[in-house]
Short mmCIF file of C-alpha atoms and ligand atoms in Angstrom, two decimals:
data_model
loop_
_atom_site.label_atom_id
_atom_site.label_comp_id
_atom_site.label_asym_id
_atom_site.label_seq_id
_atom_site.Cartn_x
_atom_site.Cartn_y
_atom_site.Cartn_z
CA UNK A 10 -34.50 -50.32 -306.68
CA UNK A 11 -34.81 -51.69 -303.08
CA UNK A 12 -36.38 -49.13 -300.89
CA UNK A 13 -35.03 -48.58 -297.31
CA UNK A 14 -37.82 -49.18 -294.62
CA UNK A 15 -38.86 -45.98 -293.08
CA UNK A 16 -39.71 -47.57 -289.46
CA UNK A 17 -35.78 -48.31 -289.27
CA UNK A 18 -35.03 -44.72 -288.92
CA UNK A 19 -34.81 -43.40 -285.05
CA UNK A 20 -36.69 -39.61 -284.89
CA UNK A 21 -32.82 -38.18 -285.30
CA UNK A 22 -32.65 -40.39 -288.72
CA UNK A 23 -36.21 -39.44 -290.09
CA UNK A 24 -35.53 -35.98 -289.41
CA UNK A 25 -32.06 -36.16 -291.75
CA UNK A 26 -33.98 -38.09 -294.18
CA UNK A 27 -36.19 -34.96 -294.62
CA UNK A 28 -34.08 -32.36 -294.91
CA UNK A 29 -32.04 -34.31 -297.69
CA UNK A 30 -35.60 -34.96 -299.39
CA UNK A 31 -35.95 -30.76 -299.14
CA UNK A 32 -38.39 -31.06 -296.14
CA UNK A 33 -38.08 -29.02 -292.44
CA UNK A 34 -37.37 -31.85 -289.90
CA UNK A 35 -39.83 -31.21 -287.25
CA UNK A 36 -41.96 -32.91 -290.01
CA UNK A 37 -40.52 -36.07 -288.28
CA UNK A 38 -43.41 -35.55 -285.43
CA UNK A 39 -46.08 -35.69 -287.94
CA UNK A 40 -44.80 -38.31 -289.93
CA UNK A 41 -44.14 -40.43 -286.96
CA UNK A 42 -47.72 -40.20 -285.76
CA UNK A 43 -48.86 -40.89 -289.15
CA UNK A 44 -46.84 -44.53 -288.91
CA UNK A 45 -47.12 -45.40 -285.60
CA UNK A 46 -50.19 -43.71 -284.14
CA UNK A 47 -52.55 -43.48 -287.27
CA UNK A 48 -50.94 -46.52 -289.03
CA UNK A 49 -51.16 -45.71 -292.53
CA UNK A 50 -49.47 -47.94 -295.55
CA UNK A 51 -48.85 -45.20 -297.88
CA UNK A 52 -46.94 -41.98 -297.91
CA UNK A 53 -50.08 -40.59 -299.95
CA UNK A 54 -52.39 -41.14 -297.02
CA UNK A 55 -50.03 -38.48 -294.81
CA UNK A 56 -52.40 -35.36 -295.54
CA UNK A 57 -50.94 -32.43 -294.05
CA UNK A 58 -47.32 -33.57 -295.90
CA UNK A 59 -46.86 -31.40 -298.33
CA UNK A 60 -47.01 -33.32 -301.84
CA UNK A 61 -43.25 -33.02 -302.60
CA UNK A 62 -42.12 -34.33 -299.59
CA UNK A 63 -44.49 -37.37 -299.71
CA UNK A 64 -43.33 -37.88 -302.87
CA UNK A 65 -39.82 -37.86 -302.63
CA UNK A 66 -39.87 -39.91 -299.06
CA UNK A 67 -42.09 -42.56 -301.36
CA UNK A 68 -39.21 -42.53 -303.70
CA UNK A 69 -36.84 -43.72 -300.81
CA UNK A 70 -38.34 -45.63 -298.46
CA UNK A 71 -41.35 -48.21 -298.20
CA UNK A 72 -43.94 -48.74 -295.37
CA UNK A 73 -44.06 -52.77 -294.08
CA UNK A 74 -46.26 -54.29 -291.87
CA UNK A 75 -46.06 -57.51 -290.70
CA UNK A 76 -48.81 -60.40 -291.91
CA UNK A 77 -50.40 -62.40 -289.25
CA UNK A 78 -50.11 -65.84 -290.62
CA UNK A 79 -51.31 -67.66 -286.78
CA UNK A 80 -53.48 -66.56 -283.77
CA UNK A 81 -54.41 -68.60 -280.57
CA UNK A 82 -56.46 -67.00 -278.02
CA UNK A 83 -55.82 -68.67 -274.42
CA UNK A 84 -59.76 -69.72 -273.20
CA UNK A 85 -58.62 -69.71 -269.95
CA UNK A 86 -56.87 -66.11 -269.55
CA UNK A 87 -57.21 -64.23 -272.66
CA UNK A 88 -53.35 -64.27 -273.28
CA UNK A 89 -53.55 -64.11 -276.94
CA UNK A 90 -50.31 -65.52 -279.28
CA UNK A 91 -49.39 -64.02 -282.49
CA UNK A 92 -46.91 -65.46 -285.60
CA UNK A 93 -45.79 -62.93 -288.03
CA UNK A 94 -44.12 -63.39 -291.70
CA UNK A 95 -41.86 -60.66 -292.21
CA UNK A 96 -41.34 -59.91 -295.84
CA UNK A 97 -38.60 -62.47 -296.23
CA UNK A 98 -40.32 -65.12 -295.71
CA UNK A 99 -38.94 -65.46 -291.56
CA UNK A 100 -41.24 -65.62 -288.60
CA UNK A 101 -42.00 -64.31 -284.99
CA UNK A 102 -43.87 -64.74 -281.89
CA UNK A 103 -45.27 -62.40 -279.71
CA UNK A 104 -48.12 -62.60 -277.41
CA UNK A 105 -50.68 -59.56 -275.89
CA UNK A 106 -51.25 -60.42 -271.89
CA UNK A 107 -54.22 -58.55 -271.03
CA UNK A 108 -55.28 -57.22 -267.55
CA UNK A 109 -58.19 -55.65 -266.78
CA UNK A 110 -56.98 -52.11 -267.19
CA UNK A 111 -53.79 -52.63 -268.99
CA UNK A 112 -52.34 -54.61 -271.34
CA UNK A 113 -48.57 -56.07 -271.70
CA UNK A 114 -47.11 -56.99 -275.50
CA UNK A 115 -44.21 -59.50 -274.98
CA UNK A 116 -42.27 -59.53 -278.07
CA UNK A 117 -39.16 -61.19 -280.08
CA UNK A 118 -36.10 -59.34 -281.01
CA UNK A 119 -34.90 -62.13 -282.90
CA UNK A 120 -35.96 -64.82 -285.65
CA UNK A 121 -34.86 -67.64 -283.39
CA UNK A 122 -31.87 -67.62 -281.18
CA UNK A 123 -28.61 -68.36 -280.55
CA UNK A 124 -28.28 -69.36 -277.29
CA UNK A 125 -29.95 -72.71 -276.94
CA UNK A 126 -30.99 -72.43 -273.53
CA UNK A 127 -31.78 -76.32 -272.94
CA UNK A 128 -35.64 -76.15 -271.61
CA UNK A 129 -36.55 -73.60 -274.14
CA UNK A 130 -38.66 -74.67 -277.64
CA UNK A 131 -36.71 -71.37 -279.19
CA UNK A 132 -33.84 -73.21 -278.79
CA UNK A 133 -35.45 -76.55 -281.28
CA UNK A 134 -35.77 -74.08 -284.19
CA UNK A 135 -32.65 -72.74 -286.40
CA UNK A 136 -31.40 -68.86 -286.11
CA UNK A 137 -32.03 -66.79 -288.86
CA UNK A 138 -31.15 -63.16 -288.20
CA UNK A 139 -31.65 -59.69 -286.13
CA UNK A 140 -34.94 -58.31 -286.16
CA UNK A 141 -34.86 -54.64 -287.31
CA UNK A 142 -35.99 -51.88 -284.88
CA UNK A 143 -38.99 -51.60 -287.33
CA UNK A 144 -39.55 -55.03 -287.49
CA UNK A 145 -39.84 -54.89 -283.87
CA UNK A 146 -41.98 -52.18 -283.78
CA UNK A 147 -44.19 -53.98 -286.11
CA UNK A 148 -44.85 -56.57 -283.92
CA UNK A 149 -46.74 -54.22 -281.62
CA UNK A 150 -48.46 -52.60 -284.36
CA UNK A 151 -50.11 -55.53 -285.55
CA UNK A 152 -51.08 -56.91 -282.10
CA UNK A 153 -52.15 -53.21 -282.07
CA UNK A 154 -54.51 -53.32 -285.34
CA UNK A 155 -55.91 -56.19 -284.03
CA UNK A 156 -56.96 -55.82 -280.97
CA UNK A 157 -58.26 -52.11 -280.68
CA UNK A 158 -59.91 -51.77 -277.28
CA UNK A 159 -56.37 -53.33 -275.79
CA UNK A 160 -54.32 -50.35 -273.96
CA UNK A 161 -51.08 -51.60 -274.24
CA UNK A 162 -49.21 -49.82 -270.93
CA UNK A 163 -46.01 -52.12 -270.94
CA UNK A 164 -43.37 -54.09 -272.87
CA UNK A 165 -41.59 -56.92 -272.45
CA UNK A 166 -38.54 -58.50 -274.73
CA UNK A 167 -39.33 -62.01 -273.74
CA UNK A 168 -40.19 -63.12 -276.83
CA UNK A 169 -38.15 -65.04 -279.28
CA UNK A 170 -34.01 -63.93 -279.54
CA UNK A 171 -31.42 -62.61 -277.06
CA UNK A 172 -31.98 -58.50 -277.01
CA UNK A 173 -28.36 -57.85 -276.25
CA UNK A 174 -27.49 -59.72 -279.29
CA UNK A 175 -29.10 -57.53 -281.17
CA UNK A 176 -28.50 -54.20 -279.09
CA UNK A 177 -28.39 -51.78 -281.32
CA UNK A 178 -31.98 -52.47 -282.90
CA UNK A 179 -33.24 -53.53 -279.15
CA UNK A 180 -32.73 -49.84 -278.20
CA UNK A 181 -33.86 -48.33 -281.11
CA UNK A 182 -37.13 -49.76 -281.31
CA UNK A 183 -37.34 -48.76 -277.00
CA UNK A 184 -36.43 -45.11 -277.52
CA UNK A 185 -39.54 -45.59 -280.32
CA UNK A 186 -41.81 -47.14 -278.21
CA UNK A 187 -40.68 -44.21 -275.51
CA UNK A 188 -41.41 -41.88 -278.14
CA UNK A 189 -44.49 -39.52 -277.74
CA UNK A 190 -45.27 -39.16 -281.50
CA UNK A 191 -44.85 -43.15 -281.50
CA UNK A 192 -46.27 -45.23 -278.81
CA UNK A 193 -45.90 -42.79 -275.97
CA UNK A 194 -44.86 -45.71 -273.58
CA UNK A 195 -42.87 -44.88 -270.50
CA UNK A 196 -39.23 -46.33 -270.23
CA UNK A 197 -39.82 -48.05 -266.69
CA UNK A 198 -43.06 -49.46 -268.25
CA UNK A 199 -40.21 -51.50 -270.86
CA UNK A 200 -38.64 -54.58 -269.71
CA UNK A 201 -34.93 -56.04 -271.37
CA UNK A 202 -34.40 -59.83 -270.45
CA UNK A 203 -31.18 -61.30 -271.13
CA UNK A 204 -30.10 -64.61 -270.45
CA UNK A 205 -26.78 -63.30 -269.08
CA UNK A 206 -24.72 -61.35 -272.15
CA UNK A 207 -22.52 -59.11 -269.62
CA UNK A 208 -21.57 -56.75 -272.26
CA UNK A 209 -25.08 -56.00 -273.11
CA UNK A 210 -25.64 -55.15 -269.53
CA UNK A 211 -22.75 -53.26 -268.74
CA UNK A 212 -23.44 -51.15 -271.85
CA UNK A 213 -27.25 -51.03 -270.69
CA UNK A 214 -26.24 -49.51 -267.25
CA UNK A 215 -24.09 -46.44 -269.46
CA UNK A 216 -27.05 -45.82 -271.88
CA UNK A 217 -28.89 -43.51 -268.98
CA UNK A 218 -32.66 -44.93 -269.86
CA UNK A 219 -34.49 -45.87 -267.47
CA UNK A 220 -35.74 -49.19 -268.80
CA UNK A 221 -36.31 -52.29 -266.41
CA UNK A 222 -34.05 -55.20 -266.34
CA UNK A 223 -34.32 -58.97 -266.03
CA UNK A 224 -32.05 -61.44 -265.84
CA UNK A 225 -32.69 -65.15 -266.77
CA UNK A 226 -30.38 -66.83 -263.74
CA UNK A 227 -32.33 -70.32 -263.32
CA UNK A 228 -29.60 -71.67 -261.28
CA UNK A 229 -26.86 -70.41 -258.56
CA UNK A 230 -24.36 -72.91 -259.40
CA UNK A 231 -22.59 -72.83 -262.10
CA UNK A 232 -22.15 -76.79 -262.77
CA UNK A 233 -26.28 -76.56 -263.17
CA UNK A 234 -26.79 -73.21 -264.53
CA UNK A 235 -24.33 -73.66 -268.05
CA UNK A 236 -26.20 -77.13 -268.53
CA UNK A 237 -29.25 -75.35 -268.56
CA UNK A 238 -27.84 -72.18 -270.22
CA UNK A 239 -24.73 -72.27 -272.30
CA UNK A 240 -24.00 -69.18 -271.78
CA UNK A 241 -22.94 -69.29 -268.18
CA UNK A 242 -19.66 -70.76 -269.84
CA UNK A 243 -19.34 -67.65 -271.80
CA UNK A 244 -20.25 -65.44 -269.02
CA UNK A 245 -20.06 -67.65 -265.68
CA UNK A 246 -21.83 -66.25 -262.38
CA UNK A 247 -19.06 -64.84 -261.14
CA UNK A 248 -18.87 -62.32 -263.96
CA UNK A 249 -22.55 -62.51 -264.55
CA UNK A 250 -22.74 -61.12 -260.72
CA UNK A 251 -20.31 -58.37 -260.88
CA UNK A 252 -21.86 -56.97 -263.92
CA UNK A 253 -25.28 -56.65 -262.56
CA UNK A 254 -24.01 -55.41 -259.03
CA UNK A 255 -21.92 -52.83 -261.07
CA UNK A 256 -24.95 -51.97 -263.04
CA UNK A 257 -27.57 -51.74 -259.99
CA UNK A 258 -24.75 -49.51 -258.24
CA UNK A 259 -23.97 -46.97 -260.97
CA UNK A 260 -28.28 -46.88 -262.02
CA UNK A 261 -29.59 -46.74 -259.03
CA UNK A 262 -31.76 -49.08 -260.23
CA UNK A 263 -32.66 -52.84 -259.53
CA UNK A 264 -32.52 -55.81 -261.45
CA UNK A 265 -35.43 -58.74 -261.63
CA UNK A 266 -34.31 -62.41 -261.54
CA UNK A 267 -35.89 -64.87 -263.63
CA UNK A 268 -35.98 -68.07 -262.29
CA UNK A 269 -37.58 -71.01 -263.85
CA UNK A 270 -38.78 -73.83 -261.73
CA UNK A 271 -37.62 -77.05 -263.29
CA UNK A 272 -38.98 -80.37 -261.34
CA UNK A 273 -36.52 -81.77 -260.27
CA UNK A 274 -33.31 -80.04 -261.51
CA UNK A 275 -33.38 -76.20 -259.61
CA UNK A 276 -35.49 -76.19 -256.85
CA UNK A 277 -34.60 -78.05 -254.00
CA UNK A 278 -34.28 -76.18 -250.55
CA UNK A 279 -30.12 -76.29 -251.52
CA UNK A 280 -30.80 -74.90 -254.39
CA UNK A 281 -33.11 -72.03 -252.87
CA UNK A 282 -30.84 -71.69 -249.80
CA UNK A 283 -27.40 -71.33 -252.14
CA UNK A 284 -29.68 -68.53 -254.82
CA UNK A 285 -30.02 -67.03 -251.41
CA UNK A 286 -26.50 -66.92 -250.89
CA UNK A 287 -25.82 -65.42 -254.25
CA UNK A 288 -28.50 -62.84 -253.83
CA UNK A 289 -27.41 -61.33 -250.62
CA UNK A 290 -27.00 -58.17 -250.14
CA UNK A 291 -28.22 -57.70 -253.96
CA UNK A 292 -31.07 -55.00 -254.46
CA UNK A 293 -32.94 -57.09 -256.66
CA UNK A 294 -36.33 -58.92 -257.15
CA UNK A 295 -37.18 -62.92 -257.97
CA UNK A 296 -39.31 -64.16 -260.43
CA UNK A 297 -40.07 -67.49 -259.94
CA UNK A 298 -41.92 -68.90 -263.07
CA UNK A 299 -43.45 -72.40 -263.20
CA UNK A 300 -41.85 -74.22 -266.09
CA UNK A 301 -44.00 -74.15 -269.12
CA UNK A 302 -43.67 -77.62 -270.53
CA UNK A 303 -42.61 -77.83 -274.15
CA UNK A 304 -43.87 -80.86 -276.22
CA UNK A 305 -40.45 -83.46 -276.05
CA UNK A 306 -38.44 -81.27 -273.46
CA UNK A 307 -37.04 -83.63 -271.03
CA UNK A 308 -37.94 -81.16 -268.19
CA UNK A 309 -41.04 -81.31 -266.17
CA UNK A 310 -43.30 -78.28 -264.23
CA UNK A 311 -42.53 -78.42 -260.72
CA UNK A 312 -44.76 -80.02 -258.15
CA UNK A 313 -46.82 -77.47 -255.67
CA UNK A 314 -45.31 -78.70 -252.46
CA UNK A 315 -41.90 -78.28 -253.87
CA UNK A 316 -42.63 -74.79 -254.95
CA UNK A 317 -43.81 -74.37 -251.68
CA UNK A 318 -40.27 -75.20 -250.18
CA UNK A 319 -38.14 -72.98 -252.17
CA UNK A 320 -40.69 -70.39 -251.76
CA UNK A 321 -40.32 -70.38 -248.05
CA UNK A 322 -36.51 -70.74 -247.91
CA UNK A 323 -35.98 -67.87 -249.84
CA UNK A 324 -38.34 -65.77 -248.08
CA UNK A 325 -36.98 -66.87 -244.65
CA UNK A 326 -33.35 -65.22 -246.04
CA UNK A 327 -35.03 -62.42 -247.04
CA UNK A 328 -35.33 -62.73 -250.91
CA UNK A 329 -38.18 -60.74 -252.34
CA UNK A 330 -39.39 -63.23 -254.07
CA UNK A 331 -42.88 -63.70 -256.36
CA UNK A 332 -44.36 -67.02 -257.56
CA UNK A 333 -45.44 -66.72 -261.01
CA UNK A 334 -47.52 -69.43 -262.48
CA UNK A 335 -47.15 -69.64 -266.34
CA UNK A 336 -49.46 -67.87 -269.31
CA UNK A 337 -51.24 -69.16 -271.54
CA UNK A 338 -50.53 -73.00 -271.65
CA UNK A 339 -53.28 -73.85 -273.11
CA UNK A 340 -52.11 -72.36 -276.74
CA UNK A 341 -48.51 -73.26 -276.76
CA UNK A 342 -47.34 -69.70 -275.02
CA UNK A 343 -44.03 -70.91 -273.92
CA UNK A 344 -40.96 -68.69 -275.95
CA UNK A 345 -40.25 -70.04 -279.55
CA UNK A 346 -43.07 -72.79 -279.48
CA UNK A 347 -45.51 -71.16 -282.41
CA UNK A 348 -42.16 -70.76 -284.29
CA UNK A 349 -40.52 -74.24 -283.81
CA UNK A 350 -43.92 -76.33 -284.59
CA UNK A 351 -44.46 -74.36 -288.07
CA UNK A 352 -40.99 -74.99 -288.88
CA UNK A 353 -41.55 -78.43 -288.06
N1 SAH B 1733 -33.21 -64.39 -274.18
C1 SAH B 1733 -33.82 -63.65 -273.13
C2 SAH B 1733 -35.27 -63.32 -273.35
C3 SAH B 1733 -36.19 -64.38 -273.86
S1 SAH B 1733 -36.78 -65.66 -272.80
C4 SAH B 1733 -33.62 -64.33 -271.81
O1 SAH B 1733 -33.14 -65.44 -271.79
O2 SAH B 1733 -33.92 -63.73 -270.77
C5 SAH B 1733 -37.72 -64.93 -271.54
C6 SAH B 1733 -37.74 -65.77 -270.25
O3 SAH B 1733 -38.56 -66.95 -270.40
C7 SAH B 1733 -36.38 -66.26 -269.84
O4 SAH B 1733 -36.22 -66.13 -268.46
C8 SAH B 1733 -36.44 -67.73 -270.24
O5 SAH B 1733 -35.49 -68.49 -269.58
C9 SAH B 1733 -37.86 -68.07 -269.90
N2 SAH B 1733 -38.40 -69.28 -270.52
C10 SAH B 1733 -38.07 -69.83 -271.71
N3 SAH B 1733 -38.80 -70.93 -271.95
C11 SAH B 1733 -39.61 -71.10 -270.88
C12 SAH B 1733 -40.62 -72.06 -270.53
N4 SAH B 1733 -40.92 -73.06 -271.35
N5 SAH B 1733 -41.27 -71.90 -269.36
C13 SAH B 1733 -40.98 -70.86 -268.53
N6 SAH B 1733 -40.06 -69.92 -268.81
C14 SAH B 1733 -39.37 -70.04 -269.96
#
């Protein structure tokens, strides 16, 4: 008999689960701090469940945790890089980014991705499926286990996958990372990239949780941007635009842009002065990120005084812009690399 895994079951779902095994659901609390908090790999371990119930829930579902098959621990920053085997066989990133107080867990939604952005290394390894909201979960459990001292105070799904391609499980494992009997991690502490899926975000802006986020825009033009990003022919700016003003309008919220400096390619002053031009009037925030190279990609890290120059044009429109200088590059931290050179 194949067991159903019990960290795929929102609060709402554990709490049916119970009552069918003969149990009172606010046993969901306990049980939930017992997997997430506590950590245990067997129902037997769950003390103050009475023996019945832990029997009957063993009869149903199974615990997983994911095996940590590669570590690399940046020298030069501490940002440490994790590759999972989940029990069939596929494999993850996701990499802990310590501060000095906090700690931020970027993870993947899923194993590998559709969308073939051109620059990224998750685009040189196949798709192989949706992560499951307990999969997901998982991957902050074992970066968790293994670093105990670590308080992990935010999350980021900038990992591996497209999250809105795999909404459903996306929000399931947030609203269990939100949870207090789970991880206890504030929704504006949670950060949703998407390279641009406007259904994802027009859902998003209905779903009333007050999660952060990004979008990957890397160009204002669309001739440049769906070279770089297939997607923009799916979803173009134009739509892209109107579904994150419409969502920054009916939120209240604002949205981050990710922006990735590619020498060369996105960051001339045109290119700042014309992202200006889309931006205006747009509450929103910039990220600029220095590429990351990837071993082979045909794109190159920008040079300093170039930076410099689309730094300054967009701060003389009035962007709120921030220069962020890439993580990690020292162990291969760029999205999808771990993944593509195993597969390799
Ligand atoms: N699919 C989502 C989330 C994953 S990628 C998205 O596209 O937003 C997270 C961010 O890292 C995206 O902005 C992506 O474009 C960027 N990225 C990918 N590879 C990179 C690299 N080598 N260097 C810098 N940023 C990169």
């Amino acid at each position: 008999m194949n067991k159903a895994s019990i960290k795929d079951l929102s609060k709402k779902e554990l709490e049916e689960a119970i009552k069918e095994a003969g149990g009172q659901s606010y046993r969901a609390g306990q049980i939930f701090r017992w997997l997430y908090k506590i950590a245990v790999g067997a129902f037997d371990e769950m003390k103050d469940i009475p023996a019945p119930l832990r029997e009957a829930l063993d009869a149903r579902f199974r615990i997983i945790s994911l095996e940590t098959i590669d570590t690399r621990r940046s020298l030069s920053d501490g940002t440490t890089k994790y590759l999972f085997r989940l029990e069939d066989g596929n494999t993850v990133e996701a990499v802990l980014l310590p501060e000095r107080t906090r700690a931020t867990v970027c993870i993947s939604s899923q194993a590998g991705c559709k969308f073939k952005c051109d620059f990224c290394a998750s685009a040189s390894a196949p798709f192989a499926r949706n992560l499951t909201s307990g999969e997901i979960a998982g991957e902050v459990m074992a970066i968790k286990a293994a670093n105990p001292g670590a308080n992990i105070t935010n999350i980021v799904f900038m990992g591996i996958g497209e999250p809105f391609d795999n909404y459903e499980n996306v929000l399931k494992a947030a609203r269990l990372f939100n949870d207090k009997d789970a991880f206890n991690i504030g929704s504006r502490r949670m950060t949703i990239s998407t390279c641009g899926v406007v259904p994802g975000i027009e859902r998003l802006a209905k779903e009333g949780m007050q999660i952060e986020l990004s979008v990957s825009l890397h160009s204002a033009g669309d001739a440049v941007r769906s070279k770089l990003m297939p997607v923009n022919k799916r979803y173009p700016l134009r739509e892209l635009m109107a579904s994150c003003k419409d969502y920054i309008r009916s939120t209240g919220r604002i949205i981050t842009f990710e922006y990735v400096l590619l020498d060369g390619v996105n960051i001339s002053r045109e290119s700042a002065a014309e992202l200006a031009g889309l931006l205006k009037g747009v509450k929103c925030k910039v990220n600029a990120i220095s590429y990351n190279k990837v071993p082979g990609s045909k794109y190159g890290a920008p040079k300093d005084k170039d930076v410099k120059v689309f730094m300054q044009t967009l701060a003389d429109a009035g962007v709120n812009v921030i220069h962020r200088k890439p993580k990690g590059e020292d162990i291969d931290a760029g999205c999808g690399q771990l993944r593509a050179s195993r597969l390799k």
